[in-house]
Amino acid sequence: MAMQLVRAPEFAESEKFETAERRYAVVLSAQITPESEDTPISVRVCNISAGGLMAIVPPHVALRGQVSIMIRHVGKLIGRIVWAQKDRIGVRFDAEIDPVALLAERAERAAAPSLLANRFVELTKKTMAVPGMDFPIERPLGELRAA
C-alpha cells in the first residue's frame, strides 16, 4: 500500500511545493494548536526553514488549516498546514523567519541558568550543609573520603 500525500485544498492543484529554502534538521518538542481548538497537540519538529517546518504528529491525529506552534525556548509561530502524510505534516509560516537566528537564540535561552535551577542550588547548599564545610567544595573527593 503506497503512502498518499494529502494537500491542503489551496495547494491541491500545485504540481510541486516550492521548497527552495534551506532546511535545518532539528529535534524540537512543540505544541500545535489548531485555530478551531483550545487543546494543544504535542509534536516533534524534524526540520525548519524560513518558510515552514515539518513535524511528526501522534498517530490518528488529523490536523488542517491555520495553527499556532509553540516551540520551547523559541516562542509562538503562526502558520497553515499545507500537507499531511501518515504521521507527518508540513506547515507554511504566515511570515518568514530567520531559522539560524531563531535556533541560535533558542540555544542561548536553553543554556541560560533558570531561576528554578538557582533555587535548587541554594536549597541544596542549605540542606546538605555540614558544620565547618564551605560550598563549593574545593578539596578533591579523595581528600574528603580520607577526612
PDB file of C-alpha atoms in Angstrom:
ATOM      1  CA  MET A   1       0.000   0.000   0.000  1.00  0.00           C
ATOM      2  CA  ALA A   2       1.560   3.300  -1.106  1.00  0.00           C
ATOM      3  CA  MET A   3       1.529   6.300   1.199  1.00  0.00           C
ATOM      4  CA  GLN A   4      -0.565   9.156  -0.041  1.00  0.00           C
ATOM      5  CA  LEU A   5       0.297  12.823   0.289  1.00  0.00           C
ATOM      6  CA  VAL A   6      -2.786  14.838   1.193  1.00  0.00           C
ATOM      7  CA  ARG A   7      -2.508  18.515   0.328  1.00  0.00           C
ATOM      8  CA  ALA A   8      -4.476  21.393   1.751  1.00  0.00           C
ATOM      9  CA  PRO A   9      -7.242  22.486  -0.676  1.00  0.00           C
ATOM     10  CA  GLU A  10      -5.470  25.700  -1.709  1.00  0.00           C
ATOM     11  CA  PHE A  11      -2.392  23.655  -2.711  1.00  0.00           C
ATOM     12  CA  ALA A  12      -4.233  20.688  -4.263  1.00  0.00           C
ATOM     13  CA  GLU A  13      -3.625  21.823  -7.846  1.00  0.00           C
ATOM     14  CA  SER A  14       0.091  22.528  -7.372  1.00  0.00           C
ATOM     15  CA  GLU A  15       2.421  20.235  -9.268  1.00  0.00           C
ATOM     16  CA  LYS A  16       5.007  20.517  -6.527  1.00  0.00           C
ATOM     17  CA  PHE A  17       5.659  22.605  -3.486  1.00  0.00           C
ATOM     18  CA  GLU A  18       8.188  25.406  -3.525  1.00  0.00           C
ATOM     19  CA  THR A  19      10.967  24.204  -1.246  1.00  0.00           C
ATOM     20  CA  ALA A  20      13.827  26.465  -2.247  1.00  0.00           C
ATOM     21  CA  GLU A  21      14.530  27.492   1.343  1.00  0.00           C
ATOM     22  CA  ARG A  22      17.332  25.750   3.141  1.00  0.00           C
ATOM     23  CA  ARG A  23      16.002  23.301   5.713  1.00  0.00           C
ATOM     24  CA  TYR A  24      17.707  22.756   9.054  1.00  0.00           C
ATOM     25  CA  ALA A  25      17.382  19.329  10.646  1.00  0.00           C
ATOM     26  CA  VAL A  26      16.277  19.690  14.262  1.00  0.00           C
ATOM     27  CA  VAL A  27      14.649  17.665  17.001  1.00  0.00           C
ATOM     28  CA  LEU A  28      12.397  20.064  18.888  1.00  0.00           C
ATOM     29  CA  SER A  29       9.379  19.427  21.064  1.00  0.00           C
ATOM     30  CA  ALA A  30       6.462  21.664  20.209  1.00  0.00           C
ATOM     31  CA  GLN A  31       2.765  22.135  20.822  1.00  0.00           C
ATOM     32  CA  ILE A  32       0.460  22.730  17.854  1.00  0.00           C
ATOM     33  CA  THR A  33      -2.952  24.232  18.460  1.00  0.00           C
ATOM     34  CA  PRO A  34      -5.426  24.262  15.571  1.00  0.00           C
ATOM     35  CA  GLU A  35      -7.254  27.572  15.124  1.00  0.00           C
ATOM     36  CA  SER A  36     -10.599  25.912  15.870  1.00  0.00           C
ATOM     37  CA  GLU A  37      -9.466  24.220  19.113  1.00  0.00           C
ATOM     38  CA  ASP A  38      -8.117  25.122  22.542  1.00  0.00           C
ATOM     39  CA  THR A  39      -6.209  21.924  23.293  1.00  0.00           C
ATOM     40  CA  PRO A  40      -2.609  21.782  22.028  1.00  0.00           C
ATOM     41  CA  ILE A  41      -1.202  18.616  20.488  1.00  0.00           C
ATOM     42  CA  SER A  42       2.384  17.550  21.243  1.00  0.00           C
ATOM     43  CA  VAL A  43       4.515  17.131  18.126  1.00  0.00           C
ATOM     44  CA  ARG A  44       8.186  16.749  17.256  1.00  0.00           C
ATOM     45  CA  VAL A  45       9.643  19.225  14.774  1.00  0.00           C
ATOM     46  CA  CYS A  46      12.075  17.465  12.412  1.00  0.00           C
ATOM     47  CA  ASN A  47      13.149  20.321  10.174  1.00  0.00           C
ATOM     48  CA  ILE A  48      12.614  24.046   9.929  1.00  0.00           C
ATOM     49  CA  SER A  49      13.222  26.633   7.224  1.00  0.00           C
ATOM     50  CA  ALA A  50      12.491  30.307   6.664  1.00  0.00           C
ATOM     51  CA  GLY A  51       9.077  29.421   5.293  1.00  0.00           C
ATOM     52  CA  GLY A  52       7.886  26.496   7.386  1.00  0.00           C
ATOM     53  CA  LEU A  53       8.527  23.262   9.200  1.00  0.00           C
ATOM     54  CA  MET A  54       7.906  19.545   9.094  1.00  0.00           C
ATOM     55  CA  ALA A  55       6.676  17.778  12.218  1.00  0.00           C
ATOM     56  CA  ILE A  56       5.756  14.292  13.366  1.00  0.00           C
ATOM     57  CA  VAL A  57       2.274  14.090  14.863  1.00  0.00           C
ATOM     58  CA  PRO A  58       0.724  11.393  17.055  1.00  0.00           C
ATOM     59  CA  PRO A  59      -0.986   8.510  15.213  1.00  0.00           C
ATOM     60  CA  HIS A  60      -4.540   9.123  14.032  1.00  0.00           C
ATOM     61  CA  VAL A  61      -4.340  12.900  14.528  1.00  0.00           C
ATOM     62  CA  ALA A  62      -5.706  14.824  11.573  1.00  0.00           C
ATOM     63  CA  LEU A  63      -4.694  18.483  11.526  1.00  0.00           C
ATOM     64  CA  ARG A  64      -5.884  21.026   8.994  1.00  0.00           C
ATOM     65  CA  GLY A  65      -5.972  24.751   8.453  1.00  0.00           C
ATOM     66  CA  GLN A  66      -4.457  27.554  10.484  1.00  0.00           C
ATOM     67  CA  VAL A  67      -2.354  26.574  13.518  1.00  0.00           C
ATOM     68  CA  SER A  68      -0.173  28.134  16.174  1.00  0.00           C
ATOM     69  CA  ILE A  69       3.059  26.346  17.019  1.00  0.00           C
ATOM     70  CA  MET A  70       4.674  26.868  20.425  1.00  0.00           C
ATOM     71  CA  ILE A  71       8.303  25.718  20.468  1.00  0.00           C
ATOM     72  CA  ARG A  72      10.080  25.651  23.809  1.00  0.00           C
ATOM     73  CA  HIS A  73      12.729  28.382  24.157  1.00  0.00           C
ATOM     74  CA  VAL A  74      11.564  29.878  20.850  1.00  0.00           C
ATOM     75  CA  GLY A  75       8.022  31.109  21.219  1.00  0.00           C
ATOM     76  CA  LYS A  76       4.894  31.086  19.130  1.00  0.00           C
ATOM     77  CA  LEU A  77       4.817  30.782  15.341  1.00  0.00           C
ATOM     78  CA  ILE A  78       1.675  31.019  13.208  1.00  0.00           C
ATOM     79  CA  GLY A  79       1.162  29.038  10.034  1.00  0.00           C
ATOM     80  CA  ARG A  80      -1.043  26.848   7.909  1.00  0.00           C
ATOM     81  CA  ILE A  81      -0.864  23.106   7.382  1.00  0.00           C
ATOM     82  CA  VAL A  82      -0.177  22.588   3.686  1.00  0.00           C
ATOM     83  CA  TRP A  83       0.298  18.823   3.554  1.00  0.00           C
ATOM     84  CA  ALA A  84      -0.113  15.687   5.637  1.00  0.00           C
ATOM     85  CA  GLN A  85       1.303  12.222   5.044  1.00  0.00           C
ATOM     86  CA  LYS A  86       0.839   9.396   7.527  1.00  0.00           C
ATOM     87  CA  ASP A  87       2.318  10.765  10.780  1.00  0.00           C
ATOM     88  CA  ARG A  88       3.916  13.916   9.317  1.00  0.00           C
ATOM     89  CA  ILE A  89       2.666  17.377   8.495  1.00  0.00           C
ATOM     90  CA  GLY A  90       4.059  20.368   6.661  1.00  0.00           C
ATOM     91  CA  VAL A  91       3.371  23.858   7.978  1.00  0.00           C
ATOM     92  CA  ARG A  92       3.954  27.036   5.982  1.00  0.00           C
ATOM     93  CA  PHE A  93       4.509  30.071   8.225  1.00  0.00           C
ATOM     94  CA  ASP A  94       2.383  33.172   7.719  1.00  0.00           C
ATOM     95  CA  ALA A  95       5.556  35.276   7.882  1.00  0.00           C
ATOM     96  CA  GLU A  96       9.093  34.179   7.075  1.00  0.00           C
ATOM     97  CA  ILE A  97      11.511  33.655   9.947  1.00  0.00           C
ATOM     98  CA  ASP A  98      15.289  33.558  10.214  1.00  0.00           C
ATOM     99  CA  PRO A  99      15.832  29.935  11.282  1.00  0.00           C
ATOM    100  CA  VAL A 100      19.540  30.410  12.048  1.00  0.00           C
ATOM    101  CA  ALA A 101      18.883  33.342  14.398  1.00  0.00           C
ATOM    102  CA  LEU A 102      15.887  31.567  15.905  1.00  0.00           C
ATOM    103  CA  LEU A 103      17.874  28.385  16.635  1.00  0.00           C
ATOM    104  CA  ALA A 104      20.843  30.365  17.995  1.00  0.00           C
ATOM    105  CA  GLU A 105      18.547  32.329  20.313  1.00  0.00           C
ATOM    106  CA  ARG A 106      16.876  29.088  21.388  1.00  0.00           C
ATOM    107  CA  ALA A 107      20.264  27.581  22.259  1.00  0.00           C
ATOM    108  CA  GLU A 108      21.151  30.653  24.341  1.00  0.00           C
ATOM    109  CA  ARG A 109      17.856  30.508  26.220  1.00  0.00           C
ATOM    110  CA  ALA A 110      18.178  26.776  26.833  1.00  0.00           C
ATOM    111  CA  ALA A 111      21.725  27.185  28.174  1.00  0.00           C
ATOM    112  CA  ALA A 112      20.877  30.105  30.449  1.00  0.00           C
ATOM    113  CA  PRO A 113      20.535  29.171  34.111  1.00  0.00           C
ATOM    114  CA  SER A 114      16.950  29.283  35.234  1.00  0.00           C
ATOM    115  CA  LEU A 115      15.571  30.701  38.457  1.00  0.00           C
ATOM    116  CA  LEU A 116      14.417  27.213  39.372  1.00  0.00           C
ATOM    117  CA  ALA A 117      17.926  25.801  38.918  1.00  0.00           C
ATOM    118  CA  ASN A 118      19.379  28.623  41.016  1.00  0.00           C
ATOM    119  CA  ARG A 119      16.831  27.955  43.784  1.00  0.00           C
ATOM    120  CA  PHE A 120      17.699  24.248  43.678  1.00  0.00           C
ATOM    121  CA  VAL A 121      21.398  25.006  44.159  1.00  0.00           C
ATOM    122  CA  GLU A 122      20.687  27.329  47.098  1.00  0.00           C
ATOM    123  CA  LEU A 123      18.337  24.797  48.711  1.00  0.00           C
ATOM    124  CA  THR A 124      20.928  22.049  48.242  1.00  0.00           C
ATOM    125  CA  LYS A 125      23.576  24.172  49.938  1.00  0.00           C
ATOM    126  CA  LYS A 126      21.268  24.773  52.911  1.00  0.00           C
ATOM    127  CA  THR A 127      20.034  21.211  53.336  1.00  0.00           C
ATOM    128  CA  MET A 128      23.367  19.492  52.780  1.00  0.00           C
ATOM    129  CA  ALA A 129      25.462  21.886  54.857  1.00  0.00           C
ATOM    130  CA  VAL A 130      27.922  20.198  57.160  1.00  0.00           C
ATOM    131  CA  PRO A 131      29.362  22.228  60.048  1.00  0.00           C
ATOM    132  CA  GLY A 132      32.799  23.518  59.093  1.00  0.00           C
ATOM    133  CA  MET A 133      32.371  22.733  55.365  1.00  0.00           C
ATOM    134  CA  ASP A 134      32.023  25.557  52.881  1.00  0.00           C
ATOM    135  CA  PHE A 135      30.376  25.330  49.473  1.00  0.00           C
ATOM    136  CA  PRO A 136      31.529  24.910  46.852  1.00  0.00           C
ATOM    137  CA  ILE A 137      33.704  22.049  47.998  1.00  0.00           C
ATOM    138  CA  GLU A 138      37.206  22.849  46.858  1.00  0.00           C
ATOM    139  CA  ARG A 139      39.006  19.728  48.034  1.00  0.00           C
ATOM    140  CA  PRO A 140      39.270  16.676  45.766  1.00  0.00           C
ATOM    141  CA  LEU A 141      36.827  13.877  46.536  1.00  0.00           C
ATOM    142  CA  GLY A 142      39.656  11.584  47.710  1.00  0.00           C
ATOM    143  CA  GLU A 143      40.630  14.065  50.429  1.00  0.00           C
ATOM    144  CA  LEU A 144      37.024  14.262  51.613  1.00  0.00           C
ATOM    145  CA  ARG A 145      36.838  10.479  51.971  1.00  0.00           C
ATOM    146  CA  ALA A 146      40.082  10.372  53.953  1.00  0.00           C
ATOM    147  CA  ALA A 147      38.927  13.085  56.361  1.00  0.00           C
TER     148      ALA A 147
END
